[in-house]
C-alpha atoms as a printed R data frame, in Angstrom:
    type eleno elety resid chain resno       x       y       z
1   ATOM     1    CA   LYS     A     1 -24.388   6.916   2.617
2   ATOM     2    CA   GLN     A     2 -24.556   3.263   3.690
3   ATOM     3    CA   GLN     A     3 -20.914   2.726   2.657
4   ATOM     4    CA   GLN     A     4 -19.774   5.799   4.562
5   ATOM     5    CA   LYS     A     5 -21.726   4.691   7.650
6   ATOM     6    CA   LEU     A     6 -20.147   1.220   7.506
7   ATOM     7    CA   LYS     A     7 -16.686   2.757   7.259
8   ATOM     8    CA   CYS     A     8 -17.298   5.017  10.254
9   ATOM     9    CA   VAL     A     9 -18.647   2.134  12.382
10  ATOM    10    CA   THR     A    10 -15.616  -0.039  11.545
11  ATOM    11    CA   MET     A    11 -13.229   2.834  12.370
12  ATOM    12    CA   ASP     A    12 -15.025   3.556  15.631
13  ATOM    13    CA   LEU     A    13 -14.795  -0.079  16.736
14  ATOM    14    CA   TRP     A    14 -11.090  -0.206  15.862
15  ATOM    15    CA   ILE     A    15 -10.330   2.981  17.770
16  ATOM    16    CA   GLY     A    16 -12.442   1.791  20.687
17  ATOM    17    CA   LEU     A    17 -10.375  -1.376  20.979
18  ATOM    18    CA   TRP     A    18  -7.137   0.604  21.017
19  ATOM    19    CA   GLN     A    19  -8.443   3.020  23.630
20  ATOM    20    CA   SER     A    20  -8.590   0.081  26.017
21  ATOM    21    CA   ASN     A    21  -5.259  -1.463  25.012
22  ATOM    22    CA   ALA     A    22  -2.892   1.319  23.931
23  ATOM    23    CA   LYS     A    23   0.031   1.929  26.310
24  ATOM    24    CA   TYR     A    24   0.715   5.410  24.973
25  ATOM    25    CA   PRO     A    25  -1.977   8.148  25.058
26  ATOM    26    CA   GLU     A    26  -0.462   9.567  21.844
27  ATOM    27    CA   THR     A    27  -1.635   6.437  20.016
28  ATOM    28    CA   ASN     A    28  -5.280   7.241  20.670
29  ATOM    29    CA   ALA     A    29  -4.707  10.936  19.863
30  ATOM    30    CA   ALA     A    30  -3.144  10.095  16.502
31  ATOM    31    CA   MET     A    31  -5.971   7.717  15.560
32  ATOM    32    CA   PHE     A    32  -8.519  10.386  16.491
33  ATOM    33    CA   TYR     A    33  -6.778  12.813  14.108
34  ATOM    34    CA   GLU     A    34  -6.919  10.159  11.398
35  ATOM    35    CA   GLN     A    35 -10.605   9.566  11.996
36  ATOM    36    CA   MET     A    36 -11.249  13.297  11.578
37  ATOM    37    CA   GLY     A    37  -9.126  13.453   8.419
38  ATOM    38    CA   TYR     A    38  -6.348  15.533  10.009
39  ATOM    39    CA   PHE     A    39  -3.618  13.448   8.485
40  ATOM    40    CA   GLU     A    40  -0.823  15.988   9.017
41  ATOM    41    CA   ASP     A    41  -1.584  16.176  12.748
42  ATOM    42    CA   ALA     A    42  -1.842  12.373  12.900
43  ATOM    43    CA   GLN     A    43   1.478  11.948  11.118
44  ATOM    44    CA   SER     A    44   3.295  14.313  13.457
45  ATOM    45    CA   THR     A    45   1.730  12.607  16.505
46  ATOM    46    CA   TYR     A    46   2.905   9.195  15.305
47  ATOM    47    CA   GLU     A    47   6.382  10.638  14.782
48  ATOM    48    CA   SER     A    48   6.281  12.113  18.295
49  ATOM    49    CA   VAL     A    49   5.257   8.862  19.983
50  ATOM    50    CA   MET     A    50   7.884   6.896  18.073
51  ATOM    51    CA   SER     A    51  10.564   9.329  19.293
52  ATOM    52    CA   LYS     A    52   9.211   9.020  22.829
53  ATOM    53    CA   PHE     A    53   9.320   5.232  22.513
54  ATOM    54    CA   LYS     A    54  12.964   5.291  21.415
55  ATOM    55    CA   GLN     A    55  13.799   7.310  24.512
56  ATOM    56    CA   ASP     A    56  11.874   4.881  26.716
57  ATOM    57    CA   VAL     A    57  13.821   1.961  25.178
58  ATOM    58    CA   THR     A    58  17.060   3.768  26.039
59  ATOM    59    CA   ASN     A    59  15.801   4.013  29.601
60  ATOM    60    CA   GLY     A    60  15.203   0.247  29.747
61  ATOM    61    CA   LEU     A    61  11.572  -0.189  28.646
62  ATOM    62    CA   ASN     A    62  10.483  -3.775  27.967
63  ATOM    63    CA   THR     A    63   9.106  -3.694  24.423
64  ATOM    64    CA   SER     A    64   7.776  -7.243  24.265
65  ATOM    65    CA   LYS     A    65   4.252  -6.295  25.334
66  ATOM    66    CA   ILE     A    66   3.742  -3.409  22.881
67  ATOM    67    CA   SER     A    67   4.943  -4.907  19.602
68  ATOM    68    CA   ALA     A    68   1.432  -4.574  18.105
69  ATOM    69    CA   GLU     A    69   1.322  -0.895  19.043
70  ATOM    70    CA   ILE     A    70   4.733  -0.301  17.496
71  ATOM    71    CA   GLN     A    71   3.546  -1.875  14.255
72  ATOM    72    CA   LEU     A    72   0.422   0.251  14.398
73  ATOM    73    CA   TRP     A    73   2.539   3.411  14.533
74  ATOM    74    CA   GLU     A    74   4.525   2.377  11.485
75  ATOM    75    CA   ASP     A    75   1.542   1.262   9.429
76  ATOM    76    CA   GLN     A    76  -0.592   4.328  10.206
77  ATOM    77    CA   TRP     A    77   2.332   6.726   9.698
78  ATOM    78    CA   ILE     A    78   2.756   5.232   6.226
79  ATOM    79    CA   ARG     A    79  -0.973   5.615   5.592
80  ATOM    80    CA   CYS     A    80  -0.926   9.269   6.648
81  ATOM    81    CA   SER     A    81   2.082   9.929   4.456
82  ATOM    82    CA   LYS     A    82   0.253   8.357   1.512
83  ATOM    83    CA   GLU     A    83  -2.801  10.526   2.179
84  ATOM    84    CA   LEU     A    84  -0.510  13.575   2.200
85  ATOM    85    CA   ASN     A    85   1.072  12.381  -1.086
86  ATOM    86    CA   GLU     A    86   4.535  12.430   0.477
87  ATOM    87    CA   TRP     A    87   5.907   9.604  -1.617
88  ATOM    88    CA   ASN     A    88   9.511  10.812  -1.428
89  ATOM    89    CA   ILE     A    89   9.443  10.497   2.347
90  ATOM    90    CA   ILE     A    90   7.879   7.041   2.113
91  ATOM    91    CA   LEU     A    91  10.492   6.048  -0.480
92  ATOM    92    CA   THR     A    92  13.323   7.001   1.883
93  ATOM    93    CA   TYR     A    93  11.690   5.015   4.692
94  ATOM    94    CA   ALA     A    94  11.109   1.979   2.475
95  ATOM    95    CA   LEU     A    95  14.723   2.043   1.254
96  ATOM    96    CA   THR     A    96  15.970   1.691   4.847
97  ATOM    97    CA   ASN     A    97  13.563  -1.202   5.447
98  ATOM    98    CA   ARG     A    98  13.783  -3.115   2.156
99  ATOM    99    CA   ASP     A    99  13.227  -6.566   3.628
100 ATOM   100    CA   LYS     A   100  10.128  -5.553   5.561
101 ATOM   101    CA   TYR     A   101   8.580  -3.187   3.027
102 ATOM   102    CA   GLY     A   102   9.487  -4.624  -0.357
103 ATOM   103    CA   LEU     A   103   6.067  -4.104  -1.867
104 ATOM   104    CA   LEU     A   104   5.896  -0.590  -0.417
105 ATOM   105    CA   LEU     A   105   9.217   0.182  -2.119
106 ATOM   106    CA   THR     A   106   7.760  -1.045  -5.411
107 ATOM   107    CA   ASP     A   107   4.734   1.212  -4.838
108 ATOM   108    CA   CYS     A   108   7.023   4.213  -4.281
109 ATOM   109    CA   ALA     A   109   9.089   3.440  -7.382
110 ATOM   110    CA   TRP     A   110   5.844   3.231  -9.369
111 ATOM   111    CA   LYS     A   111   4.688   6.604  -8.061
112 ATOM   112    CA   ALA     A   112   8.090   8.188  -8.723
113 ATOM   113    CA   GLY     A   113   8.423   6.717 -12.198
114 ATOM   114    CA   ASP     A   114  11.776   5.162 -11.224
115 ATOM   115    CA   TRP     A   115  11.554   2.139 -13.494
116 ATOM   116    CA   ASN     A   116  14.995   0.751 -12.667
117 ATOM   117    CA   LEU     A   117  14.256   0.768  -8.953
118 ATOM   118    CA   MET     A   118  10.808  -0.663  -9.650
119 ATOM   119    CA   LYS     A   119  12.298  -3.540 -11.637
120 ATOM   120    CA   GLN     A   120  14.864  -4.297  -8.903
121 ATOM   121    CA   SER     A   121  12.367  -4.114  -6.043
122 ATOM   122    CA   LEU     A   122   9.827  -6.167  -7.953
123 ATOM   123    CA   LEU     A   123  12.318  -8.999  -8.410
124 ATOM   124    CA   ARG     A   124  12.835  -9.077  -4.647
125 ATOM   125    CA   THR     A   125   9.129  -8.830  -3.946
126 ATOM   126    CA   GLU     A   126   8.274 -11.695  -6.295
127 ATOM   127    CA   GLN     A   127  10.553 -13.961  -4.241
128 ATOM   128    CA   VAL     A   128   8.309 -13.379  -1.232
129 ATOM   129    CA   LEU     A   129   4.859 -12.805  -2.743
130 ATOM   130    CA   SER     A   130   3.573 -15.111  -5.457
131 ATOM   131    CA   LYS     A   131   2.165 -13.328  -8.534
132 ATOM   132    CA   GLN     A   132  -0.723 -15.769  -8.445
133 ATOM   133    CA   PHE     A   133  -1.958 -14.371  -5.141
134 ATOM   134    CA   ASN     A   134  -1.151 -10.667  -5.384
135 ATOM   135    CA   SER     A   135  -2.717  -8.519  -8.064
136 ATOM   136    CA   ARG     A   136  -0.346  -5.615  -7.547
137 ATOM   137    CA   VAL     A   137   2.740  -7.750  -8.083
138 ATOM   138    CA   SER     A   138   1.312  -8.990 -11.338
139 ATOM   139    CA   LEU     A   139   0.221  -5.531 -12.457
140 ATOM   140    CA   TYR     A   140   3.665  -4.111 -11.804
141 ATOM   141    CA   GLY     A   141   5.230  -7.032 -13.606
142 ATOM   142    CA   GLY     A   142   3.117  -6.182 -16.642
143 ATOM   143    CA   TYR     A   143   4.252  -2.552 -16.648
144 ATOM   144    CA   VAL     A   144   7.876  -3.546 -16.253
145 ATOM   145    CA   SER     A   145   7.507  -5.836 -19.260
146 ATOM   146    CA   LEU     A   146   5.900  -2.994 -21.223
147 ATOM   147    CA   LEU     A   147   8.820  -0.674 -20.435
148 ATOM   148    CA   THR     A   148  11.750  -3.064 -20.783
149 ATOM   149    CA   GLN     A   149  10.822  -5.566 -23.518
150 ATOM   150    CA   ARG     A   150  10.333  -4.719 -27.190
151 ATOM   151    CA   ASP     A   151   8.259  -7.790 -28.091
152 ATOM   152    CA   ASN     A   152   6.188  -7.940 -24.915
153 ATOM   153    CA   ALA     A   153   2.660  -8.880 -25.979
154 ATOM   154    CA   ALA     A   154   2.845 -12.434 -24.580
155 ATOM   155    CA   ALA     A   155   4.411 -11.335 -21.290
156 ATOM   156    CA   ILE     A   156   1.897  -8.543 -20.764
157 ATOM   157    CA   GLY     A   157  -0.988 -10.916 -21.552
158 ATOM   158    CA   LYS     A   158   0.317 -13.343 -18.951
159 ATOM   159    CA   TYR     A   159   0.552 -10.638 -16.285
160 ATOM   160    CA   ILE     A   160  -2.914  -9.303 -17.130
161 ATOM   161    CA   GLU     A   161  -4.380 -12.781 -16.643
162 ATOM   162    CA   LEU     A   162  -2.533 -13.248 -13.346
163 ATOM   163    CA   ALA     A   163  -3.569  -9.800 -12.053
164 ATOM   164    CA   SER     A   164  -7.196 -10.361 -13.101
165 ATOM   165    CA   ASN     A   165  -7.440 -13.769 -11.472
166 ATOM   166    CA   ALA     A   166  -5.787 -12.497  -8.277
167 ATOM   167    CA   SER     A   167  -8.186  -9.511  -8.147
168 ATOM   168    CA   LEU     A   168 -11.194 -11.803  -8.555
169 ATOM   169    CA   GLN     A   169  -9.944 -14.022  -5.752
170 ATOM   170    CA   GLU     A   170  -9.369 -10.997  -3.493
171 ATOM   171    CA   TRP     A   171 -12.882  -9.757  -4.312
172 ATOM   172    CA   ARG     A   172 -14.418 -13.129  -3.384
173 ATOM   173    CA   ASN     A   173 -12.681 -13.016  -0.045
174 ATOM   174    CA   LEU     A   174 -14.405  -9.739   0.876
175 ATOM   175    CA   PRO     A   175 -17.913  -9.329   2.350
176 ATOM   176    CA   GLN     A   176 -20.792  -9.398  -0.119
177 ATOM   177    CA   ILE     A   177 -21.915  -5.895   0.878
178 ATOM   178    CA   VAL     A   178 -19.842  -3.516  -1.201
179 ATOM   179    CA   SER     A   179 -18.090  -0.841   0.876
180 ATOM   180    CA   ASN     A   180 -14.889   1.201   0.950
181 ATOM   181    CA   ILE     A   181 -12.857  -1.988   1.464
182 ATOM   182    CA   HIS     A   182 -13.724  -2.938  -2.120
183 ATOM   183    CA   ILE     A   183 -12.415   0.283  -3.648
184 ATOM   184    CA   PRO     A   184  -8.769  -0.780  -4.027
185 ATOM   185    CA   ILE     A   185  -9.834  -3.809  -6.069
186 ATOM   186    CA   LEU     A   186 -12.050  -1.636  -8.294
187 ATOM   187    CA   GLN     A   187  -9.086   0.681  -8.780
188 ATOM   188    CA   MET     A   188  -6.938  -2.322  -9.599
189 ATOM   189    CA   ALA     A   189  -9.433  -3.395 -12.293
190 ATOM   190    CA   GLN     A   190  -9.106   0.040 -13.883
191 ATOM   191    CA   GLN     A   191  -5.329  -0.183 -13.843
192 ATOM   192    CA   ILE     A   192  -5.430  -3.645 -15.429
193 ATOM   193    CA   MET     A   193  -7.576  -2.240 -18.232
194 ATOM   194    CA   GLU     A   194  -5.078   0.629 -18.683
195 ATOM   195    CA   LEU     A   195  -2.203  -1.871 -18.883
196 ATOM   196    CA   GLN     A   196  -4.083  -3.852 -21.549
197 ATOM   197    CA   GLU     A   197  -4.733  -0.704 -23.560
198 ATOM   198    CA   ALA     A   198  -1.111   0.472 -23.197
199 ATOM   199    CA   GLY     A   199   0.144  -2.922 -24.397
200 ATOM   200    CA   GLN     A   200  -2.126  -2.736 -27.463
201 ATOM   201    CA   ILE     A   201  -0.966   0.796 -28.302
202 ATOM   202    CA   HIS     A   202   2.660  -0.311 -27.951
203 ATOM   203    CA   GLN     A   203   2.126  -3.221 -30.343
204 ATOM   204    CA   ASP     A   204   0.328  -0.962 -32.859
205 ATOM   205    CA   LEU     A   205   3.282   1.453 -32.805
206 ATOM   206    CA   LEU     A   206   5.750  -1.387 -33.350
207 ATOM   207    CA   ARG     A   207   3.802  -2.614 -36.360
208 ATOM   208    CA   LYS     A   208   3.731   0.888 -37.866
209 ATOM   209    CA   HIS     A   209   7.486   1.287 -37.537
210 ATOM   210    CA   SER     A   210   8.462  -2.229 -38.591
């Protein structure tokens, strides 16, 4: 109950700030839908305001003062699409914005089981994000090694160590009171354990067939 209350308070403060600063009323409407859990309505509202914005740009709108709001639309539209499990739509969007959403593209490839795309996008992502400071990059690197290398025990062990250390560092950077913001790191810890188990099973199978 305490965690849920903290989440609601944080969301309320965030929405309150935007109510005073948003240039488009649709922004506040979409965030309200998100707050209520109506992700489909929120998604369509973000799409509507982005279309309205494009028309305003055509009519000569100065966009320099609403760059943060534009980014909000994109980020929250992606969040809503994730909540609706519409990974194919997100994948299409990420493919048209590879440079900006490299890690998102890797997430989509992971969800879709497209290992070739995952390997390609991960190589590009690693050039921007250091494995030492991003647990997801290291986790994905471990799974790519598992799928593409026959003798991969050493590589997987290296990625597990990097992912574990990065997760611990990310945990230390969060508030001491455990709340919803900690959940992704707890989920990451579970995935790291699954990678370790998958690597062990793979090595056992190799030994049996050698």
